[in-house]
Each structure stands twice: as structure tokens, then as C-alpha cells.
Coordinates of C-alpha atoms in Angstrom, one line a residue:
M1 CA 104.4 -76.7 -86.5
S2 CA 107.0 -78.7 -85.1
F3 CA 109.7 -80.4 -86.6
T4 CA 107.2 -83.6 -87.8
D5 CA 105.6 -81.7 -89.6
M6 CA 108.2 -79.8 -91.3
M7 CA 109.6 -82.9 -92.7
S8 CA 106.4 -84.5 -93.4
S9 CA 104.5 -80.9 -94.5
G10 CA 105.0 -79.1 -98.0
R11 CA 106.4 -76.3 -96.3
G12 CA 109.2 -78.1 -95.1
P13 CA 112.2 -76.5 -97.5
G14 CA 110.6 -72.9 -96.8
V15 CA 111.2 -73.1 -93.2
I16 CA 114.8 -75.0 -93.7
G17 CA 116.0 -72.2 -96.2
M18 CA 114.7 -70.0 -93.8
V19 CA 116.7 -71.2 -90.7
I20 CA 119.8 -71.6 -93.4
A21 CA 119.4 -67.9 -93.9
L22 CA 118.5 -66.9 -90.1
F23 CA 122.2 -69.1 -89.6
V24 CA 124.1 -66.8 -92.4
L25 CA 122.3 -63.6 -91.3
I26 CA 123.7 -64.1 -87.8
G27 CA 127.8 -65.4 -89.4
F28 CA 128.2 -62.1 -91.0
G29 CA 127.1 -60.4 -87.7
L30 CA 129.2 -61.9 -85.9
L31 CA 131.8 -61.3 -88.2
F32 CA 130.9 -57.8 -88.5
M33 CA 131.8 -57.9 -84.6
F34 CA 135.0 -59.5 -84.6
A35 CA 136.5 -56.9 -87.9
S36 CA 134.8 -53.7 -85.8
D37 CA 135.4 -54.5 -81.9
D38 CA 139.5 -54.9 -81.3
G39 CA 138.3 -56.5 -77.6
G40 CA 136.1 -58.8 -79.0
P41 CA 137.2 -62.3 -79.2
G42 CA 138.1 -61.4 -82.3
G43 CA 140.7 -59.3 -81.5
G44 CA 144.2 -59.4 -82.9
R45 CA 143.1 -61.9 -85.6
S46 CA 143.0 -60.9 -89.6
I47 CA 140.5 -60.9 -91.1
E48 CA 140.6 -63.3 -93.6
A49 CA 141.4 -65.5 -89.9
V50 CA 137.1 -64.9 -89.0
I51 CA 136.0 -65.0 -92.4
R52 CA 138.2 -68.8 -92.7
D53 CA 136.3 -69.8 -89.4
Q54 CA 132.6 -68.9 -90.6
T55 CA 133.6 -70.7 -93.6
K56 CA 133.7 -73.8 -91.5
N57 CA 131.1 -72.7 -89.6
L58 CA 128.9 -72.2 -92.8
D59 CA 130.1 -75.5 -94.0
G60 CA 128.7 -77.4 -91.0
Y61 CA 125.6 -76.0 -91.0
E62 CA 125.5 -77.0 -95.5
R63 CA 125.9 -80.7 -94.3
S64 CA 123.3 -80.8 -91.3
V65 CA 120.7 -79.2 -93.7
E66 CA 121.6 -82.3 -96.6
V67 CA 121.3 -84.6 -93.3
G68 CA 118.2 -83.0 -92.6
K69 CA 117.0 -83.1 -96.1
A70 CA 118.3 -86.9 -97.0
R71 CA 115.4 -87.8 -94.0
L72 CA 113.0 -85.5 -95.2
S73 CA 113.4 -87.5 -98.7
S74 CA 113.2 -91.2 -96.6
A75 CA 110.2 -90.0 -94.6
P76 CA 107.8 -91.5 -97.8
A77 CA 109.3 -94.3 -97.0
L78 CA 108.7 -95.4 -93.6
A79 CA 104.9 -93.5 -93.6
A80 CA 104.3 -96.7 -96.3
A81 CA 106.1 -99.3 -93.8
A82 CA 104.2 -97.8 -91.1
D83 CA 100.8 -98.5 -93.0
S84 CA 102.3 -101.5 -94.1
L85 CA 103.1 -102.4 -91.1
R86 CA 99.7 -101.5 -89.4
R87 CA 97.7 -103.2 -91.9
A88 CA 100.0 -106.8 -91.1
E89 CA 99.0 -106.7 -87.4
S90 CA 95.2 -105.9 -88.4
E91 CA 95.2 -109.2 -90.6
I92 CA 96.9 -110.8 -88.1
A93 CA 94.2 -109.7 -85.5
S94 CA 92.0 -111.6 -87.4
L95 CA 94.0 -114.2 -88.2
K96 CA 94.0 -114.4 -84.6
E97 CA 90.4 -114.8 -83.7
R98 CA 89.8 -116.7 -86.3
A99 CA 91.8 -118.8 -85.6
T100 CA 90.3 -119.1 -82.1
G101 CA 86.8 -119.5 -83.9
L102 CA 88.2 -122.4 -85.5
T103 CA 89.6 -123.9 -82.5
A104 CA 86.4 -123.9 -80.3
E105 CA 85.1 -125.5 -84.6
I106 CA 87.7 -128.1 -84.0
A107 CA 86.8 -129.1 -80.2
A108 CA 82.8 -129.0 -80.9
E109 CA 83.9 -131.2 -83.7
K110 CA 86.1 -134.0 -81.2
E111 CA 83.3 -133.5 -79.0
A112 CA 80.5 -134.9 -81.3
L113 CA 83.1 -137.4 -82.7
A114 CA 83.8 -139.0 -79.1
A115 CA 79.9 -139.3 -78.9
K116 CA 79.3 -140.7 -82.6
S117 CA 81.4 -142.9 -81.0
E118 CA 81.0 -144.5 -78.3
E119 CA 77.7 -144.5 -79.4
F120 CA 78.4 -146.9 -81.8
A121 CA 80.9 -148.8 -79.5
D122 CA 78.0 -149.7 -77.1
Y123 CA 76.2 -150.3 -80.0
K124 CA 78.1 -152.8 -81.1
N125 CA 78.4 -154.2 -77.6
R126 CA 75.1 -154.8 -77.6
Y127 CA 75.1 -157.1 -80.6
R128 CA 78.3 -158.9 -79.0
D129 CA 75.7 -159.1 -75.9
F130 CA 73.0 -160.4 -78.2
V131 CA 74.8 -162.5 -80.6
R132 CA 76.7 -164.7 -78.2
S133 CA 73.7 -164.9 -75.9
K134 CA 72.1 -166.1 -78.5
A135 CA 75.0 -169.2 -78.8
E136 CA 74.2 -171.0 -76.1
G137 CA 73.3 -174.6 -76.7
S138 CA 73.3 -174.4 -80.1
S139 CA 75.2 -177.3 -82.9
M140 CA 77.3 -178.2 -86.2
P141 CA 78.9 -180.9 -87.1
M142 CA 82.6 -180.5 -87.7
L143 CA 83.9 -177.1 -86.8
V144 CA 87.9 -176.7 -88.1
T145 CA 89.9 -174.1 -86.6
S146 CA 92.5 -172.2 -88.6
D147 CA 95.2 -174.5 -86.7
G148 CA 93.3 -177.9 -88.6
A149 CA 91.8 -178.5 -85.5
K150 CA 88.5 -180.6 -86.4
Y151 CA 86.0 -181.1 -83.6
E152 CA 83.0 -183.5 -84.6
K153 CA 79.4 -182.8 -82.9
V154 CA 79.9 -179.8 -81.1
E155 CA 77.8 -178.0 -79.5
I156 CA 78.4 -174.1 -78.3
R157 CA 78.2 -173.8 -74.6
E158 CA 79.2 -170.6 -74.1
V159 CA 80.8 -166.8 -76.4
T160 CA 82.6 -164.7 -73.6
A161 CA 85.4 -162.3 -75.3
V162 CA 88.0 -164.9 -75.0
G163 CA 86.8 -167.5 -77.4
M164 CA 84.1 -170.1 -77.6
Q165 CA 83.2 -173.0 -75.1
I166 CA 82.6 -175.9 -76.5
R167 CA 81.3 -179.6 -75.9
H168 CA 82.4 -182.3 -78.3
S169 CA 82.7 -185.7 -79.5
N170 CA 85.5 -185.9 -77.1
G171 CA 85.1 -183.6 -74.6
F172 CA 85.7 -179.9 -73.7
K173 CA 87.5 -177.2 -74.7
R174 CA 87.5 -172.9 -74.5
I175 CA 88.5 -172.5 -78.9
P176 CA 90.4 -169.5 -78.7
F177 CA 88.9 -166.1 -81.0
E178 CA 91.7 -166.2 -83.0
V179 CA 91.6 -169.4 -84.4
L180 CA 88.2 -169.7 -84.9
P181 CA 86.8 -169.0 -89.1
D182 CA 86.6 -165.5 -89.5
D183 CA 82.9 -165.9 -91.1
L184 CA 82.6 -166.9 -86.9
K185 CA 85.0 -164.3 -85.8
D186 CA 83.0 -161.8 -87.8
Y187 CA 79.9 -163.4 -86.8
Y188 CA 80.7 -163.0 -82.9
Q189 CA 82.2 -159.6 -83.6
F190 CA 86.0 -160.1 -81.9
D191 CA 87.4 -157.8 -79.8
P192 CA 91.2 -158.0 -79.0
D193 CA 91.6 -155.4 -76.8
Q194 CA 88.1 -156.9 -75.6
K195 CA 89.6 -160.0 -75.6
E196 CA 92.8 -158.4 -73.4
D197 CA 90.6 -156.9 -71.2
A198 CA 88.8 -160.1 -70.1
L199 CA 91.9 -162.3 -69.4
A200 CA 93.2 -159.7 -67.8
L201 CA 89.8 -160.1 -65.1
E202 CA 90.3 -163.8 -65.4
A203 CA 94.1 -163.3 -64.3
K204 CA 93.1 -161.0 -61.5
A205 CA 90.3 -163.7 -60.5
H206 CA 92.7 -166.5 -60.1
S207 CA 94.6 -165.1 -58.5
Q208 CA 91.8 -163.2 -56.4
H209 CA 90.9 -167.3 -56.0
L210 CA 94.1 -168.0 -54.7
A211 CA 95.1 -165.9 -52.1
A212 CA 91.1 -166.1 -50.8
V213 CA 92.4 -170.2 -50.9
K214 CA 95.4 -169.0 -48.9
V215 CA 94.1 -167.0 -46.6
A216 CA 91.0 -170.5 -45.9
G217 CA 94.1 -172.8 -46.2
A218 CA 96.1 -170.4 -43.4
Q219 CA 92.8 -170.1 -41.4
E220 CA 91.8 -173.7 -41.9
D221 CA 96.3 -174.8 -40.0
K222 CA 95.5 -171.9 -37.2
A223 CA 91.8 -173.4 -36.4
N224 CA 93.7 -176.9 -36.5
A225 CA 96.5 -176.1 -34.3
E226 CA 94.0 -174.4 -32.4
Q227 CA 92.2 -177.3 -31.4
R228 CA 95.7 -179.2 -30.9
Q229 CA 96.3 -177.0 -28.7
R230 CA 92.7 -177.5 -26.5
D231 CA 93.0 -180.9 -27.5
Q232 CA 96.5 -181.6 -25.2
E233 CA 95.7 -179.0 -22.7
E234 CA 92.0 -181.0 -22.3
A235 CA 94.7 -184.3 -22.0
K236 CA 96.8 -182.6 -19.8
G237 CA 93.8 -181.6 -17.8
K238 CA 92.6 -184.7 -17.8
L239 CA 96.4 -186.1 -16.9
R240 CA 96.5 -184.1 -13.8
Q241 CA 92.9 -185.6 -12.8
D242 CA 94.2 -189.0 -13.3
I243 CA 97.3 -188.3 -12.1
A244 CA 95.1 -186.9 -8.7
V245 CA 93.7 -190.3 -9.1
K246 CA 96.8 -192.0 -8.3
E247 CA 97.8 -190.0 -5.1
A248 CA 94.7 -190.0 -3.9
G249 CA 94.3 -193.6 -3.8
L250 CA 98.7 -193.8 -3.3
V251 CA 97.6 -192.2 0.4
S252 CA 94.8 -194.5 1.1
L253 CA 97.4 -197.1 0.0
A254 CA 99.6 -195.8 2.9
S255 CA 96.7 -195.6 5.3
D256 CA 95.6 -199.5 4.7
I257 CA 99.6 -200.1 5.8
T258 CA 99.1 -198.0 8.4
G259 CA 96.8 -200.3 9.4
L260 CA 97.5 -203.3 8.8
Q261 CA 101.4 -202.5 10.9
N262 CA 99.2 -201.1 13.8
D263 CA 96.8 -205.1 12.7
L264 CA 100.3 -207.2 12.7
N265 CA 101.1 -205.4 16.3
R266 CA 98.1 -206.3 18.1
E267 CA 98.9 -209.6 16.1
A268 CA 102.0 -210.5 17.3
S269 CA 101.3 -208.8 21.5
E270 CA 98.1 -211.2 21.0
A271 CA 100.3 -214.1 19.9
A272 CA 102.6 -213.3 23.7
S273 CA 100.6 -213.3 25.6
A274 CA 98.7 -216.3 25.0
R275 CA 101.9 -217.9 24.7
A276 CA 102.6 -216.8 28.4
A277 CA 99.3 -217.8 29.3
G278 CA 99.6 -221.5 27.9
R279 CA 96.9 -220.6 25.2
M280 CA 96.7 -221.4 21.8
H281 CA 96.7 -218.9 19.2
V282 CA 96.4 -218.9 16.0
S283 CA 98.4 -216.7 14.2
K284 CA 97.3 -214.0 11.3
S285 CA 100.7 -212.6 10.4
N286 CA 101.0 -214.3 7.3
R287 CA 98.3 -213.3 6.2
I288 CA 98.7 -209.1 6.9
N289 CA 102.2 -209.1 6.0
S290 CA 100.5 -210.6 2.6
R291 CA 98.2 -207.9 2.3
I292 CA 100.5 -205.8 3.4
R293 CA 103.1 -206.9 0.7
G294 CA 99.9 -206.4 -1.4
K295 CA 99.6 -202.5 -1.1
Q296 CA 102.7 -201.8 -1.3
N297 CA 103.0 -202.7 -4.6
Q298 CA 99.7 -201.6 -6.0
M299 CA 101.9 -198.4 -4.1
S300 CA 104.5 -199.1 -6.5
A301 CA 102.5 -199.3 -9.7
L302 CA 100.9 -196.8 -9.1
R303 CA 103.7 -194.3 -8.6
S304 CA 105.6 -196.0 -11.9
D305 CA 102.0 -194.5 -13.5
I306 CA 102.5 -191.4 -11.5
A307 CA 106.1 -191.1 -12.9
R308 CA 104.5 -191.9 -16.4
M309 CA 101.8 -189.6 -16.4
R310 CA 103.6 -186.1 -15.1
S311 CA 106.4 -186.9 -18.1
Q312 CA 103.3 -186.1 -20.4
L313 CA 102.9 -183.3 -19.2

């Protein structure tokens, strides 16, 4: 039998009594040995001193027995606490299992609710699309908005998530959903979130349009610049051609002047020969000189044109 069995069984107190009796017998045996053996540990001591020591030991044994009894008396309470703890652990495990099941049920219900909500939202969107598309072309004699504005001879051109686009007796107007009469807001299913999304899309489209216009403008500016560059190169090419033509004209005029100067020299020689021979000679010098001056004037004009044209390159 283990110590635990001794403490928890009905035979426990009897066993403890046997242990105490054994301690008493051993004590008296030791006392007898001390008293009868002069060479033992009790040699030279009186029997009273040995008895006192043994009495102290017996008191210690009795205190140990009392502690054991106290522990034994608390054993039923400990056993009951252990049973309560086991029942609590079982209940906790059961509750955890139930909580797991409830969590799964909640997740399934949420999923079903989300599906129903999505289905209902899809139905509302299809209804909006239907009634708003049906509104195009319908008319009313007067439309009064919540801010007090009045529009006569109203023809609905379009109903969007933002509001109602109309044509009236004084022009065109897009009326925001917020100021439409309550019956129209309800009929055409005004949704602030949908309007916010639509305005965001409009803003995005406007930004993209501005960006496209900017890109197109930049491309047009680049094309114009390239065209101007080509025009300038073409004009410069034409100027170079004109300069080359005028420079060729200068060469031709210089050659003509050289020829005229040769003619002038020959004319002077013939005039001198005629005078020496006493013959008549009609001089051509004036006419040749006039032609030379004309050629020189032409060369001066060509040089001026060439200088002006070179400054443009």
C-alpha cells in the first residue's frame, strides 16, 4: 500500500498507529542500550538524561503524526476540488466545441447575408437602369426643386447617378438629385454613394481629357516647330541656290567685263593705227566703256544682294 493509499483509505489510521508503536519500541530499545552499555553513546550519562532525550524524540514523532492527521483530514476536500476541476475542464471543452460550432454557423449566416445583400443591390441597380432609361424623352409642365427654382415646359433628356438633365423653356440644366422633389428622388432611386462614385468618374474623365488635350497641344506645338524648322531649312536652301545663281552671275559679268576691256584695248590699238596711217576711224570706246560700267553696276547690285541673302542664313 502506498502512502497515498494510506492517507486516503480507511486503513490509514491503523497503519500510522503501527508506525508510532514501532517508533516507541525502537526508542525503548535504544534507551535500554544506552542504559546497559557503558561504552555506548550514553556512557557516563544518567538514565534520567537519556529518558529526557528520548522524550523529546517522542514529542517530535507525535508532532509528525499530528501533521499527518491534518493532511489526512484535508484529503476529502482536495479530492472534491479535483473532481470539480475535472468537471469544469469538461464543461470548458464542451463550451469551446459549442463556440466553434456557433462561429461556423455565424460565418455561414454572414456569407448568406452577403449573398442576399449583393443580390438585392443587383436588383436595385437593374431597377435604376430601367426607370432612368425610360425617363428619356418624358415631359412635365413644370418642375419645382426644393431650393425654390422653377422650370417650365420640362423635357427630361437623361437621368444619371448625379441628377436629371433637362431642357426647359429657357435652356438646358442639370439638376442635382439632392434638390429634386422627394417623389422623383424615390422613383429614380437616388443613392449618395453612387453619385459620389459617378462624380469621381467624371472628374477622372475630365482630368484624362485635359491631359489628352495637353498632350495633343504639345504634339501640335512640336509638329509646328518641326514644320517651321523644315520651312526655315527650305528657305535657307532656296537662299543658297539664289546666292549660287547670283555668284554665277558675278562670274559671268566679270568675264563679260574682261571681254569688253579686251575690246576696248583693241579699239584703242585700231584708233592709234588709223591715226598713224591718216585714216578715218569711228571710235567705239564710249560705247564699250558704257557697257563696262553697266556690267560693273550689275556686279555691285549682285554683291549687295548676296551679302543681304547671306545675312539671312
